[in-house]
Amino acid sequence: MDEARKVIRLLTEQKKTLVTAESCTGGLLGKLLTDVPGASAVYLGGVITYAYALKERLLDVDPSLLERKGAVCEEVAVSMAKNARQKLNADYAISVTGNAGPGSDEKNPNVGEIYVAVADYDGCVCQKLDLKGDREQNRMAACCCALLLLLQRV
């Protein structure tokens, strides 16, 4: 994937590091980054926090936020990115949370609603996606959008 190669090249040139916090992409973002030769120079690793309990325990996402809004919201994506960057000690963090499909539940009813966020020392930016593909297409599109958001931020 071109976006992953660009991210690795740019971060290597700038001597910056990156971590990921993934939910609905289930590690796909980390895989795409580590498919790039030389990724180990900048990509420190990531966490996959699919369950609410792990979002709370590993990324300090506020349990009351998850109870009120569910995991598919801007506030959770921002919390995941900011806390991953701090806890994993990196220059940048990307988070992805949402509903890739095909099913939905009471708190996460909109298939294709995914939030990507990028945190750095200056703060955090978040983007809401409304994707229309199947599960795999939505997961891949979310990763691509997350990497593009990072490229805009770097």
mmCIF file with all atom_site columns, C-alpha atoms in Angstrom:
data_model
loop_
_atom_site.group_PDB
_atom_site.id
_atom_site.type_symbol
_atom_site.label_atom_id
_atom_site.label_alt_id
_atom_site.label_comp_id
_atom_site.label_asym_id
_atom_site.label_entity_id
_atom_site.label_seq_id
_atom_site.pdbx_PDB_ins_code
_atom_site.Cartn_x
_atom_site.Cartn_y
_atom_site.Cartn_z
_atom_site.occupancy
_atom_site.B_iso_or_equiv
_atom_site.pdbx_formal_charge
_atom_site.auth_seq_id
_atom_site.auth_comp_id
_atom_site.auth_asym_id
_atom_site.auth_atom_id
_atom_site.pdbx_PDB_model_num
ATOM 1   C CA . MET A 1 1   ? 0.000   0.000  0.000  1.00 0.00 ? 1   MET A CA 1
ATOM 2   C CA . ASP A 1 2   ? 1.449   3.319  -1.116 1.00 0.00 ? 2   ASP A CA 1
ATOM 3   C CA . GLU A 1 3   ? 0.226   5.237  1.937  1.00 0.00 ? 3   GLU A CA 1
ATOM 4   C CA . ALA A 1 4   ? 2.045   2.896  4.319  1.00 0.00 ? 4   ALA A CA 1
ATOM 5   C CA . ARG A 1 5   ? 5.272   3.201  2.322  1.00 0.00 ? 5   ARG A CA 1
ATOM 6   C CA . LYS A 1 6   ? 4.974   7.001  2.364  1.00 0.00 ? 6   LYS A CA 1
ATOM 7   C CA . VAL A 1 7   ? 4.378   7.018  6.129  1.00 0.00 ? 7   VAL A CA 1
ATOM 8   C CA . ILE A 1 8   ? 7.412   4.816  6.825  1.00 0.00 ? 8   ILE A CA 1
ATOM 9   C CA . ARG A 1 9   ? 9.641   6.855  4.493  1.00 0.00 ? 9   ARG A CA 1
ATOM 10  C CA . LEU A 1 10  ? 8.541   10.208 5.916  1.00 0.00 ? 10  LEU A CA 1
ATOM 11  C CA . LEU A 1 11  ? 8.818   9.151  9.556  1.00 0.00 ? 11  LEU A CA 1
ATOM 12  C CA . THR A 1 12  ? 12.233  7.612  8.883  1.00 0.00 ? 12  THR A CA 1
ATOM 13  C CA . GLU A 1 13  ? 13.440  10.861 7.311  1.00 0.00 ? 13  GLU A CA 1
ATOM 14  C CA . GLN A 1 14  ? 12.146  12.831 10.300 1.00 0.00 ? 14  GLN A CA 1
ATOM 15  C CA . LYS A 1 15  ? 13.373  10.281 12.871 1.00 0.00 ? 15  LYS A CA 1
ATOM 16  C CA . LYS A 1 16  ? 9.872   10.052 14.382 1.00 0.00 ? 16  LYS A CA 1
ATOM 17  C CA . THR A 1 17  ? 8.069   7.048  15.841 1.00 0.00 ? 17  THR A CA 1
ATOM 18  C CA . LEU A 1 18  ? 4.548   5.695  15.433 1.00 0.00 ? 18  LEU A CA 1
ATOM 19  C CA . VAL A 1 19  ? 2.180   3.406  17.351 1.00 0.00 ? 19  VAL A CA 1
ATOM 20  C CA . THR A 1 20  ? -1.328  2.213  16.564 1.00 0.00 ? 20  THR A CA 1
ATOM 21  C CA . ALA A 1 21  ? -4.478  1.585  18.587 1.00 0.00 ? 21  ALA A CA 1
ATOM 22  C CA . GLU A 1 22  ? -6.940  -0.489 16.612 1.00 0.00 ? 22  GLU A CA 1
ATOM 23  C CA . SER A 1 23  ? -10.433 -1.751 17.194 1.00 0.00 ? 23  SER A CA 1
ATOM 24  C CA . CYS A 1 24  ? -12.523 -2.583 14.111 1.00 0.00 ? 24  CYS A CA 1
ATOM 25  C CA . THR A 1 25  ? -9.452  -3.042 11.898 1.00 0.00 ? 25  THR A CA 1
ATOM 26  C CA . GLY A 1 26  ? -8.191  -5.804 14.184 1.00 0.00 ? 26  GLY A CA 1
ATOM 27  C CA . GLY A 1 27  ? -4.483  -5.331 13.484 1.00 0.00 ? 27  GLY A CA 1
ATOM 28  C CA . LEU A 1 28  ? -4.752  -4.669 9.745  1.00 0.00 ? 28  LEU A CA 1
ATOM 29  C CA . LEU A 1 29  ? -3.192  -1.226 10.113 1.00 0.00 ? 29  LEU A CA 1
ATOM 30  C CA . GLY A 1 30  ? -0.188  -2.679 11.933 1.00 0.00 ? 30  GLY A CA 1
ATOM 31  C CA . LYS A 1 31  ? 0.113   -5.376 9.267  1.00 0.00 ? 31  LYS A CA 1
ATOM 32  C CA . LEU A 1 32  ? 0.102   -2.836 6.442  1.00 0.00 ? 32  LEU A CA 1
ATOM 33  C CA . LEU A 1 33  ? 2.816   -0.824 8.171  1.00 0.00 ? 33  LEU A CA 1
ATOM 34  C CA . THR A 1 34  ? 5.002   -3.841 8.919  1.00 0.00 ? 34  THR A CA 1
ATOM 35  C CA . ASP A 1 35  ? 4.670   -5.065 5.321  1.00 0.00 ? 35  ASP A CA 1
ATOM 36  C CA . VAL A 1 36  ? 6.958   -2.147 4.425  1.00 0.00 ? 36  VAL A CA 1
ATOM 37  C CA . PRO A 1 37  ? 10.677  -2.991 4.595  1.00 0.00 ? 37  PRO A CA 1
ATOM 38  C CA . GLY A 1 38  ? 12.380  -0.785 7.176  1.00 0.00 ? 38  GLY A CA 1
ATOM 39  C CA . ALA A 1 39  ? 9.208   -0.227 9.214  1.00 0.00 ? 39  ALA A CA 1
ATOM 40  C CA . SER A 1 40  ? 10.988  -1.332 12.379 1.00 0.00 ? 40  SER A CA 1
ATOM 41  C CA . ALA A 1 41  ? 12.975  1.919  12.331 1.00 0.00 ? 41  ALA A CA 1
ATOM 42  C CA . VAL A 1 42  ? 9.820   3.912  13.128 1.00 0.00 ? 42  VAL A CA 1
ATOM 43  C CA . TYR A 1 43  ? 6.863   1.651  13.917 1.00 0.00 ? 43  TYR A CA 1
ATOM 44  C CA . LEU A 1 44  ? 7.060   0.620  17.571 1.00 0.00 ? 44  LEU A CA 1
ATOM 45  C CA . GLY A 1 45  ? 3.921   -1.543 17.549 1.00 0.00 ? 45  GLY A CA 1
ATOM 46  C CA . GLY A 1 46  ? 0.336   -1.281 18.611 1.00 0.00 ? 46  GLY A CA 1
ATOM 47  C CA . VAL A 1 47  ? -2.577  -2.562 20.599 1.00 0.00 ? 47  VAL A CA 1
ATOM 48  C CA . ILE A 1 48  ? -5.765  -4.174 19.389 1.00 0.00 ? 48  ILE A CA 1
ATOM 49  C CA . THR A 1 49  ? -8.520  -3.256 21.799 1.00 0.00 ? 49  THR A CA 1
ATOM 50  C CA . TYR A 1 50  ? -11.585 -4.841 20.276 1.00 0.00 ? 50  TYR A CA 1
ATOM 51  C CA . ALA A 1 51  ? -13.462 -5.218 23.573 1.00 0.00 ? 51  ALA A CA 1
ATOM 52  C CA . TYR A 1 52  ? -14.555 -2.322 25.757 1.00 0.00 ? 52  TYR A CA 1
ATOM 53  C CA . ALA A 1 53  ? -12.702 -3.818 28.726 1.00 0.00 ? 53  ALA A CA 1
ATOM 54  C CA . LEU A 1 54  ? -9.374  -3.597 26.892 1.00 0.00 ? 54  LEU A CA 1
ATOM 55  C CA . LYS A 1 55  ? -10.056 -0.061 25.695 1.00 0.00 ? 55  LYS A CA 1
ATOM 56  C CA . GLU A 1 56  ? -10.539 0.828  29.353 1.00 0.00 ? 56  GLU A CA 1
ATOM 57  C CA . ARG A 1 57  ? -7.634  -1.194 30.778 1.00 0.00 ? 57  ARG A CA 1
ATOM 58  C CA . LEU A 1 58  ? -4.947  -0.704 28.134 1.00 0.00 ? 58  LEU A CA 1
ATOM 59  C CA . LEU A 1 59  ? -5.848  2.726  26.741 1.00 0.00 ? 59  LEU A CA 1
ATOM 60  C CA . ASP A 1 60  ? -7.583  4.387  29.701 1.00 0.00 ? 60  ASP A CA 1
ATOM 61  C CA . VAL A 1 61  ? -10.754 5.072  27.724 1.00 0.00 ? 61  VAL A CA 1
ATOM 62  C CA . ASP A 1 62  ? -13.351 6.363  30.183 1.00 0.00 ? 62  ASP A CA 1
ATOM 63  C CA . PRO A 1 63  ? -15.830 3.554  30.991 1.00 0.00 ? 63  PRO A CA 1
ATOM 64  C CA . SER A 1 64  ? -18.669 6.065  31.374 1.00 0.00 ? 64  SER A CA 1
ATOM 65  C CA . LEU A 1 65  ? -17.973 7.341  27.845 1.00 0.00 ? 65  LEU A CA 1
ATOM 66  C CA . LEU A 1 66  ? -18.187 3.814  26.470 1.00 0.00 ? 66  LEU A CA 1
ATOM 67  C CA . GLU A 1 67  ? -21.378 3.225  28.439 1.00 0.00 ? 67  GLU A CA 1
ATOM 68  C CA . ARG A 1 68  ? -22.983 6.444  27.195 1.00 0.00 ? 68  ARG A CA 1
ATOM 69  C CA . LYS A 1 69  ? -21.878 6.522  23.572 1.00 0.00 ? 69  LYS A CA 1
ATOM 70  C CA . GLY A 1 70  ? -20.361 3.141  22.715 1.00 0.00 ? 70  GLY A CA 1
ATOM 71  C CA . ALA A 1 71  ? -17.011 2.744  21.003 1.00 0.00 ? 71  ALA A CA 1
ATOM 72  C CA . VAL A 1 72  ? -18.073 4.293  17.699 1.00 0.00 ? 72  VAL A CA 1
ATOM 73  C CA . CYS A 1 73  ? -17.581 7.985  18.341 1.00 0.00 ? 73  CYS A CA 1
ATOM 74  C CA . GLU A 1 74  ? -15.037 10.743 17.969 1.00 0.00 ? 74  GLU A CA 1
ATOM 75  C CA . GLU A 1 75  ? -14.335 10.956 21.709 1.00 0.00 ? 75  GLU A CA 1
ATOM 76  C CA . VAL A 1 76  ? -13.282 7.300  21.906 1.00 0.00 ? 76  VAL A CA 1
ATOM 77  C CA . ALA A 1 77  ? -11.065 7.570  18.817 1.00 0.00 ? 77  ALA A CA 1
ATOM 78  C CA . VAL A 1 78  ? -9.354  10.658 20.251 1.00 0.00 ? 78  VAL A CA 1
ATOM 79  C CA . SER A 1 79  ? -8.898  9.041  23.660 1.00 0.00 ? 79  SER A CA 1
ATOM 80  C CA . MET A 1 80  ? -7.444  5.907  22.072 1.00 0.00 ? 80  MET A CA 1
ATOM 81  C CA . ALA A 1 81  ? -4.942  7.898  19.994 1.00 0.00 ? 81  ALA A CA 1
ATOM 82  C CA . LYS A 1 82  ? -3.850  10.295 22.729 1.00 0.00 ? 82  LYS A CA 1
ATOM 83  C CA . ASN A 1 83  ? -3.460  7.603  25.347 1.00 0.00 ? 83  ASN A CA 1
ATOM 84  C CA . ALA A 1 84  ? -1.688  5.175  23.013 1.00 0.00 ? 84  ALA A CA 1
ATOM 85  C CA . ARG A 1 85  ? 0.858   7.858  22.108 1.00 0.00 ? 85  ARG A CA 1
ATOM 86  C CA . GLN A 1 86  ? 1.539   8.635  25.750 1.00 0.00 ? 86  GLN A CA 1
ATOM 87  C CA . LYS A 1 87  ? 1.481   5.091  27.137 1.00 0.00 ? 87  LYS A CA 1
ATOM 88  C CA . LEU A 1 88  ? 3.569   3.631  24.303 1.00 0.00 ? 88  LEU A CA 1
ATOM 89  C CA . ASN A 1 89  ? 5.928   6.622  24.169 1.00 0.00 ? 89  ASN A CA 1
ATOM 90  C CA . ALA A 1 90  ? 5.790   7.563  20.495 1.00 0.00 ? 90  ALA A CA 1
ATOM 91  C CA . ASP A 1 91  ? 5.791   10.754 18.481 1.00 0.00 ? 91  ASP A CA 1
ATOM 92  C CA . TYR A 1 92  ? 2.562   9.812  16.685 1.00 0.00 ? 92  TYR A CA 1
ATOM 93  C CA . ALA A 1 93  ? -0.344  7.460  17.288 1.00 0.00 ? 93  ALA A CA 1
ATOM 94  C CA . ILE A 1 94  ? -3.138  6.412  14.969 1.00 0.00 ? 94  ILE A CA 1
ATOM 95  C CA . SER A 1 95  ? -6.403  5.021  16.276 1.00 0.00 ? 95  SER A CA 1
ATOM 96  C CA . VAL A 1 96  ? -9.296  3.377  14.455 1.00 0.00 ? 96  VAL A CA 1
ATOM 97  C CA . THR A 1 97  ? -12.680 2.541  15.976 1.00 0.00 ? 97  THR A CA 1
ATOM 98  C CA . GLY A 1 98  ? -16.000 1.917  14.336 1.00 0.00 ? 98  GLY A CA 1
ATOM 99  C CA . ASN A 1 99  ? -18.441 -0.528 12.839 1.00 0.00 ? 99  ASN A CA 1
ATOM 100 C CA . ALA A 1 100 ? -16.955 -2.243 9.789  1.00 0.00 ? 100 ALA A CA 1
ATOM 101 C CA . GLY A 1 101 ? -20.035 -4.477 9.393  1.00 0.00 ? 101 GLY A CA 1
ATOM 102 C CA . PRO A 1 102 ? -21.828 -6.528 8.461  1.00 0.00 ? 102 PRO A CA 1
ATOM 103 C CA . GLY A 1 103 ? -23.926 -6.406 11.640 1.00 0.00 ? 103 GLY A CA 1
ATOM 104 C CA . SER A 1 104 ? -24.766 -3.710 14.129 1.00 0.00 ? 104 SER A CA 1
ATOM 105 C CA . ASP A 1 105 ? -25.952 -3.355 17.692 1.00 0.00 ? 105 ASP A CA 1
ATOM 106 C CA . GLU A 1 106 ? -27.847 -0.856 19.806 1.00 0.00 ? 106 GLU A CA 1
ATOM 107 C CA . LYS A 1 107 ? -24.831 1.357  20.562 1.00 0.00 ? 107 LYS A CA 1
ATOM 108 C CA . ASN A 1 108 ? -23.188 0.996  17.147 1.00 0.00 ? 108 ASN A CA 1
ATOM 109 C CA . PRO A 1 109 ? -26.047 0.874  14.637 1.00 0.00 ? 109 PRO A CA 1
ATOM 110 C CA . ASN A 1 110 ? -24.432 2.398  11.540 1.00 0.00 ? 110 ASN A CA 1
ATOM 111 C CA . VAL A 1 111 ? -22.411 -0.027 9.456  1.00 0.00 ? 111 VAL A CA 1
ATOM 112 C CA . GLY A 1 112 ? -19.509 1.828  7.863  1.00 0.00 ? 112 GLY A CA 1
ATOM 113 C CA . GLU A 1 113 ? -19.335 4.537  10.541 1.00 0.00 ? 113 GLU A CA 1
ATOM 114 C CA . ILE A 1 114 ? -15.665 4.580  11.497 1.00 0.00 ? 114 ILE A CA 1
ATOM 115 C CA . TYR A 1 115 ? -13.512 7.176  13.245 1.00 0.00 ? 115 TYR A CA 1
ATOM 116 C CA . VAL A 1 116 ? -9.783  7.565  12.654 1.00 0.00 ? 116 VAL A CA 1
ATOM 117 C CA . ALA A 1 117 ? -7.614  9.803  14.808 1.00 0.00 ? 117 ALA A CA 1
ATOM 118 C CA . VAL A 1 118 ? -3.991  10.903 14.849 1.00 0.00 ? 118 VAL A CA 1
ATOM 119 C CA . ALA A 1 119 ? -2.325  12.209 17.989 1.00 0.00 ? 119 ALA A CA 1
ATOM 120 C CA . ASP A 1 120 ? 1.016   13.957 18.323 1.00 0.00 ? 120 ASP A CA 1
ATOM 121 C CA . TYR A 1 121 ? 2.635   16.381 20.763 1.00 0.00 ? 121 TYR A CA 1
ATOM 122 C CA . ASP A 1 122 ? 0.461   19.229 19.477 1.00 0.00 ? 122 ASP A CA 1
ATOM 123 C CA . GLY A 1 123 ? -2.873  17.501 19.996 1.00 0.00 ? 123 GLY A CA 1
ATOM 124 C CA . CYS A 1 124 ? -5.180  15.248 18.056 1.00 0.00 ? 124 CYS A CA 1
ATOM 125 C CA . VAL A 1 125 ? -7.222  15.321 14.868 1.00 0.00 ? 125 VAL A CA 1
ATOM 126 C CA . CYS A 1 126 ? -10.115 13.009 14.113 1.00 0.00 ? 126 CYS A CA 1
ATOM 127 C CA . GLN A 1 127 ? -12.074 12.187 10.997 1.00 0.00 ? 127 GLN A CA 1
ATOM 128 C CA . LYS A 1 128 ? -15.466 10.488 10.707 1.00 0.00 ? 128 LYS A CA 1
ATOM 129 C CA . LEU A 1 129 ? -15.866 8.063  7.826  1.00 0.00 ? 129 LEU A CA 1
ATOM 130 C CA . ASP A 1 130 ? -19.147 6.841  6.358  1.00 0.00 ? 130 ASP A CA 1
ATOM 131 C CA . LEU A 1 131 ? -18.048 3.858  4.303  1.00 0.00 ? 131 LEU A CA 1
ATOM 132 C CA . LYS A 1 132 ? -20.316 1.846  2.022  1.00 0.00 ? 132 LYS A CA 1
ATOM 133 C CA . GLY A 1 133 ? -18.307 -1.304 1.315  1.00 0.00 ? 133 GLY A CA 1
ATOM 134 C CA . ASP A 1 134 ? -18.391 -4.765 2.796  1.00 0.00 ? 134 ASP A CA 1
ATOM 135 C CA . ARG A 1 135 ? -16.475 -5.582 5.974  1.00 0.00 ? 135 ARG A CA 1
ATOM 136 C CA . GLU A 1 136 ? -13.075 -6.066 4.329  1.00 0.00 ? 136 GLU A CA 1
ATOM 137 C CA . GLN A 1 137 ? -13.471 -3.035 2.088  1.00 0.00 ? 137 GLN A CA 1
ATOM 138 C CA . ASN A 1 138 ? -14.454 -0.886 5.070  1.00 0.00 ? 138 ASN A CA 1
ATOM 139 C CA . ARG A 1 139 ? -11.493 -2.095 7.121  1.00 0.00 ? 139 ARG A CA 1
ATOM 140 C CA . MET A 1 140 ? -9.038  -1.417 4.285  1.00 0.00 ? 140 MET A CA 1
ATOM 141 C CA . ALA A 1 141 ? -10.555 1.985  3.517  1.00 0.00 ? 141 ALA A CA 1
ATOM 142 C CA . ALA A 1 142 ? -10.351 2.935  7.208  1.00 0.00 ? 142 ALA A CA 1
ATOM 143 C CA . CYS A 1 143 ? -6.647  2.035  7.271  1.00 0.00 ? 143 CYS A CA 1
ATOM 144 C CA . CYS A 1 144 ? -6.008  4.036  4.114  1.00 0.00 ? 144 CYS A CA 1
ATOM 145 C CA . CYS A 1 145 ? -7.840  7.074  5.510  1.00 0.00 ? 145 CYS A CA 1
ATOM 146 C CA . ALA A 1 146 ? -5.979  6.794  8.818  1.00 0.00 ? 146 ALA A CA 1
ATOM 147 C CA . LEU A 1 147 ? -2.617  6.766  7.042  1.00 0.00 ? 147 LEU A CA 1
ATOM 148 C CA . LEU A 1 148 ? -3.651  9.734  4.877  1.00 0.00 ? 148 LEU A CA 1
ATOM 149 C CA . LEU A 1 149 ? -4.679  11.641 7.999  1.00 0.00 ? 149 LEU A CA 1
ATOM 150 C CA . LEU A 1 150 ? -1.258  10.956 9.501  1.00 0.00 ? 150 LEU A CA 1
ATOM 151 C CA . LEU A 1 151 ? 0.472   12.105 6.288  1.00 0.00 ? 151 LEU A CA 1
ATOM 152 C CA . GLN A 1 152 ? -1.453  15.388 6.495  1.00 0.00 ? 152 GLN A CA 1
ATOM 153 C CA . ARG A 1 153 ? -0.356  15.826 10.114 1.00 0.00 ? 153 ARG A CA 1
ATOM 154 C CA . VAL A 1 154 ? 3.338   14.985 9.720  1.00 0.00 ? 154 VAL A CA 1
#
